[in-house]
């Protein structure tokens, strides 16, 4: 955990006779861990706030098309740094729902960044938004390593991390946030096999479609 890693770094410095460069490295790494702990608490507070329904007062008309286009544009450079190919197919007909713009932005950013971080280098990530049976449906699919079927429900638990993810930075709260944000908006999130890789589908309810 971040706290145990931080303690371990400080104990190593305390038990040795390091030079100033070693001290500075230890301080930098400890500050990074503290930032991670702060992010974790912030995410937990946001989850509690969302579950309490407090964010519904910020609902407004949100055009999912434009929101997703902006997110994909912003994350293209991040994907390129990892040598991924990020593409999108977004329906031109406006798909407007009532929701919290900031939270919806976080939902999609979390899902796309999750694919960018956990896919092996050179993967293809595809973002789509279409209307199915008068419902806006967003999908994020990749050809990465995927998630085993037995783990797909567990990844929405708070602080749960797959074994293969334990060597990367993260709090295990990204998909938990996705889940509670989707629930707040009456949407359903499902994970399925992309053969290879993973497909995440976010299906919004029919009654939320606007024009």
Coordinates of C-alpha atoms in Angstrom, one line a residue:
X1 CA 0.0 0.0 0.0
X2 CA 1.2 3.6 -0.4
X3 CA 1.6 4.1 3.4
X4 CA 3.6 0.9 3.8
X5 CA 5.8 1.8 0.8
X6 CA 6.4 5.3 2.2
X7 CA 7.3 3.9 5.6
X8 CA 9.7 1.4 4.0
X9 CA 11.5 4.1 2.1
X10 CA 12.0 6.2 5.2
X11 CA 13.2 3.2 7.3
X12 CA 15.8 2.4 4.7
X13 CA 17.2 5.9 4.8
X14 CA 17.0 6.0 8.6
X15 CA 18.9 2.7 9.0
X16 CA 21.8 3.6 6.7
X17 CA 24.3 6.4 6.2
X18 CA 23.1 7.9 2.9
X19 CA 24.5 11.0 1.2
X20 CA 22.5 14.0 0.4
X21 CA 21.5 12.7 -3.0
X22 CA 20.0 9.6 -1.4
X23 CA 18.1 11.7 1.1
X24 CA 16.7 13.9 -1.8
X25 CA 15.6 10.8 -3.7
X26 CA 13.9 9.4 -0.6
X27 CA 12.1 12.7 0.0
X28 CA 10.9 12.9 -3.6
X29 CA 9.6 9.4 -3.6
X30 CA 7.9 10.0 -0.2
X31 CA 6.2 13.1 -1.5
X32 CA 5.0 11.2 -4.5
X33 CA 3.5 8.5 -2.2
X34 CA 1.8 11.3 -0.1
X35 CA 0.3 12.7 -3.2
X36 CA -1.1 9.3 -4.1
X37 CA -2.6 8.9 -0.6
X38 CA -4.2 12.4 -1.0
X39 CA -5.7 11.3 -4.3
X40 CA -7.1 8.2 -2.8
X41 CA -8.8 10.1 0.0
X42 CA -10.1 12.6 -2.5
X43 CA -11.6 9.8 -4.6
X44 CA -13.2 8.2 -1.5
X45 CA -14.8 11.5 -0.6
X46 CA -16.1 12.0 -4.1
X47 CA -17.6 8.4 -4.1
X48 CA -19.3 9.2 -0.7
X49 CA -20.6 12.5 -2.1
X50 CA -22.0 10.8 -5.2
X51 CA -23.6 8.0 -3.3
X52 CA -25.3 10.5 -1.1
X53 CA -26.9 12.0 -4.2
X54 CA -25.5 15.5 -3.5
X55 CA -24.3 15.9 -7.1
X56 CA -27.8 15.7 -8.7
X57 CA -28.3 19.3 -8.0
X58 CA -25.6 20.0 -10.6
X59 CA -27.4 18.2 -13.4
X60 CA -27.7 20.0 -16.7
X61 CA -28.0 19.2 -20.4
X62 CA -24.8 17.5 -21.5
X63 CA -24.1 16.6 -25.1
X64 CA -22.2 13.3 -24.9
X65 CA -20.9 13.6 -28.5
X66 CA -18.9 16.8 -27.9
X67 CA -17.8 15.6 -24.4
X68 CA -16.3 12.4 -25.8
X69 CA -14.7 14.2 -28.8
X70 CA -12.9 16.6 -26.4
X71 CA -11.7 13.8 -24.2
X72 CA -10.4 11.7 -27.1
X73 CA -8.6 14.8 -28.5
X74 CA -7.0 15.5 -25.1
X75 CA -5.8 11.9 -24.5
X76 CA -4.4 11.2 -28.0
X77 CA -1.0 12.5 -27.0
X78 CA -1.0 10.4 -23.8
X79 CA -1.8 7.3 -25.9
X80 CA 0.9 8.1 -28.4
X81 CA 3.5 8.4 -25.6
X82 CA 2.8 4.7 -24.9
X83 CA 2.8 3.9 -28.7
X84 CA -1.0 3.1 -28.6
X85 CA -3.4 4.0 -31.4
X86 CA -6.5 5.8 -30.1
X87 CA -9.4 6.3 -32.4
X88 CA -13.1 7.2 -32.1
X89 CA -16.3 6.6 -33.9
X90 CA -18.9 9.1 -32.6
X91 CA -22.4 9.5 -33.9
X92 CA -23.1 12.9 -35.4
X93 CA -26.7 13.1 -34.2
X94 CA -26.6 15.0 -30.8
X95 CA -27.1 12.6 -27.9
X96 CA -28.0 14.9 -25.0
X97 CA -28.7 13.7 -21.5
X98 CA -29.2 15.4 -18.1
X99 CA -26.2 14.9 -15.9
X100 CA -23.2 16.3 -14.1
X101 CA -20.8 17.3 -16.8
X102 CA -17.7 17.1 -14.6
X103 CA -18.6 13.6 -13.3
X104 CA -19.4 12.3 -16.8
X105 CA -16.0 13.7 -18.0
X106 CA -14.3 11.8 -15.2
X107 CA -16.2 8.6 -16.0
X108 CA -14.9 8.5 -19.6
X109 CA -11.4 9.8 -18.7
X110 CA -11.1 7.0 -16.2
X111 CA -12.1 4.3 -18.7
X112 CA -9.9 5.5 -21.5
X113 CA -6.9 6.1 -19.2
X114 CA -7.4 2.7 -17.7
X115 CA -7.0 1.2 -21.2
X116 CA -4.0 3.4 -22.0
X117 CA -2.2 2.4 -18.7
X118 CA -2.9 -1.3 -18.6
X119 CA -2.7 -2.3 -22.3
X120 CA 0.7 -3.5 -23.5
X121 CA 2.7 -1.1 -25.7
X122 CA 1.3 -0.7 -29.2
X123 CA -2.3 -1.6 -28.5
X124 CA -5.3 -0.2 -30.3
X125 CA -8.0 1.6 -28.3
X126 CA -11.3 2.4 -29.9
X127 CA -13.9 4.8 -28.4
X128 CA -17.4 4.7 -29.8
X129 CA -20.7 6.5 -29.1
X130 CA -23.9 5.5 -30.9
X131 CA -27.6 5.4 -30.3
X132 CA -29.1 1.9 -29.8
X133 CA -32.9 1.5 -29.3
X134 CA -33.1 5.2 -28.5
X135 CA -30.4 4.9 -25.9
X136 CA -26.9 6.5 -26.0
X137 CA -24.3 3.7 -25.7
X138 CA -20.6 4.4 -25.3
X139 CA -18.0 1.7 -25.7
X140 CA -14.3 1.7 -25.0
X141 CA -12.6 -1.4 -26.5
X142 CA -9.0 -2.5 -26.7
X143 CA -6.8 -5.4 -27.8
X144 CA -4.8 -5.6 -24.7
X145 CA -4.5 -8.3 -22.0
X146 CA -8.1 -7.9 -20.9
X147 CA -9.6 -8.9 -17.5
X148 CA -10.3 -12.5 -16.6
X149 CA -14.1 -13.3 -16.4
X150 CA -13.9 -14.1 -12.7
X151 CA -12.4 -10.7 -12.0
X152 CA -14.8 -8.5 -13.9
X153 CA -17.2 -7.8 -11.1
X154 CA -14.4 -7.5 -8.5
X155 CA -12.7 -4.6 -10.3
X156 CA -15.6 -2.3 -9.3
X157 CA -14.9 -2.8 -5.6
X158 CA -13.2 0.0 -3.8
X159 CA -9.4 -0.4 -3.5
X160 CA -9.4 -3.7 -5.5
X161 CA -6.5 -4.1 -7.9
X162 CA -5.7 -7.0 -10.2
X163 CA -2.5 -8.8 -9.5
X164 CA -1.0 -7.6 -12.8
X165 CA -1.7 -4.0 -11.8
X166 CA 0.0 -4.0 -8.5
X167 CA 3.3 -2.9 -10.0
X168 CA 1.7 0.3 -11.5
X169 CA 0.6 3.4 -9.7
X170 CA -3.0 3.6 -8.8
X171 CA -5.5 3.4 -5.9
X172 CA -7.9 0.8 -7.1
X173 CA -10.7 3.4 -7.1
X174 CA -10.9 4.4 -10.8
X175 CA -13.5 1.8 -11.7
X176 CA -15.3 2.3 -8.4
X177 CA -15.8 5.9 -9.4
X178 CA -17.0 4.9 -12.8
X179 CA -19.5 2.6 -11.2
X180 CA -21.0 5.2 -8.8
X181 CA -21.1 7.9 -11.5
X182 CA -22.9 5.6 -13.9
X183 CA -25.4 4.7 -11.2
X184 CA -26.0 8.3 -10.4
X185 CA -27.0 8.9 -14.0
X186 CA -29.1 5.7 -14.3
X187 CA -26.5 4.1 -16.6
X188 CA -25.2 0.5 -16.6
X189 CA -21.6 -0.4 -17.1
X190 CA -20.7 -3.9 -18.4
X191 CA -17.3 -5.5 -19.2
X192 CA -16.9 -8.2 -21.8
X193 CA -14.2 -10.0 -23.8
X194 CA -13.0 -8.3 -26.9
X195 CA -11.1 -11.3 -28.1
X196 CA -8.4 -10.2 -27.4
X197 CA -8.7 -7.4 -24.9
X198 CA -11.6 -5.8 -23.1
X199 CA -14.8 -4.0 -24.1
X200 CA -16.4 -1.6 -21.6
X201 CA -20.0 -0.6 -22.4
X202 CA -21.8 2.3 -20.8
X203 CA -25.5 2.2 -21.6
X204 CA -27.6 5.2 -20.6
X205 CA -31.4 4.9 -20.0
X206 CA -33.9 5.9 -22.7
X207 CA -35.6 8.6 -20.7
X208 CA -32.4 10.6 -20.5
X209 CA -32.1 11.2 -24.3
X210 CA -32.7 14.8 -25.3
X211 CA -32.3 16.6 -28.5

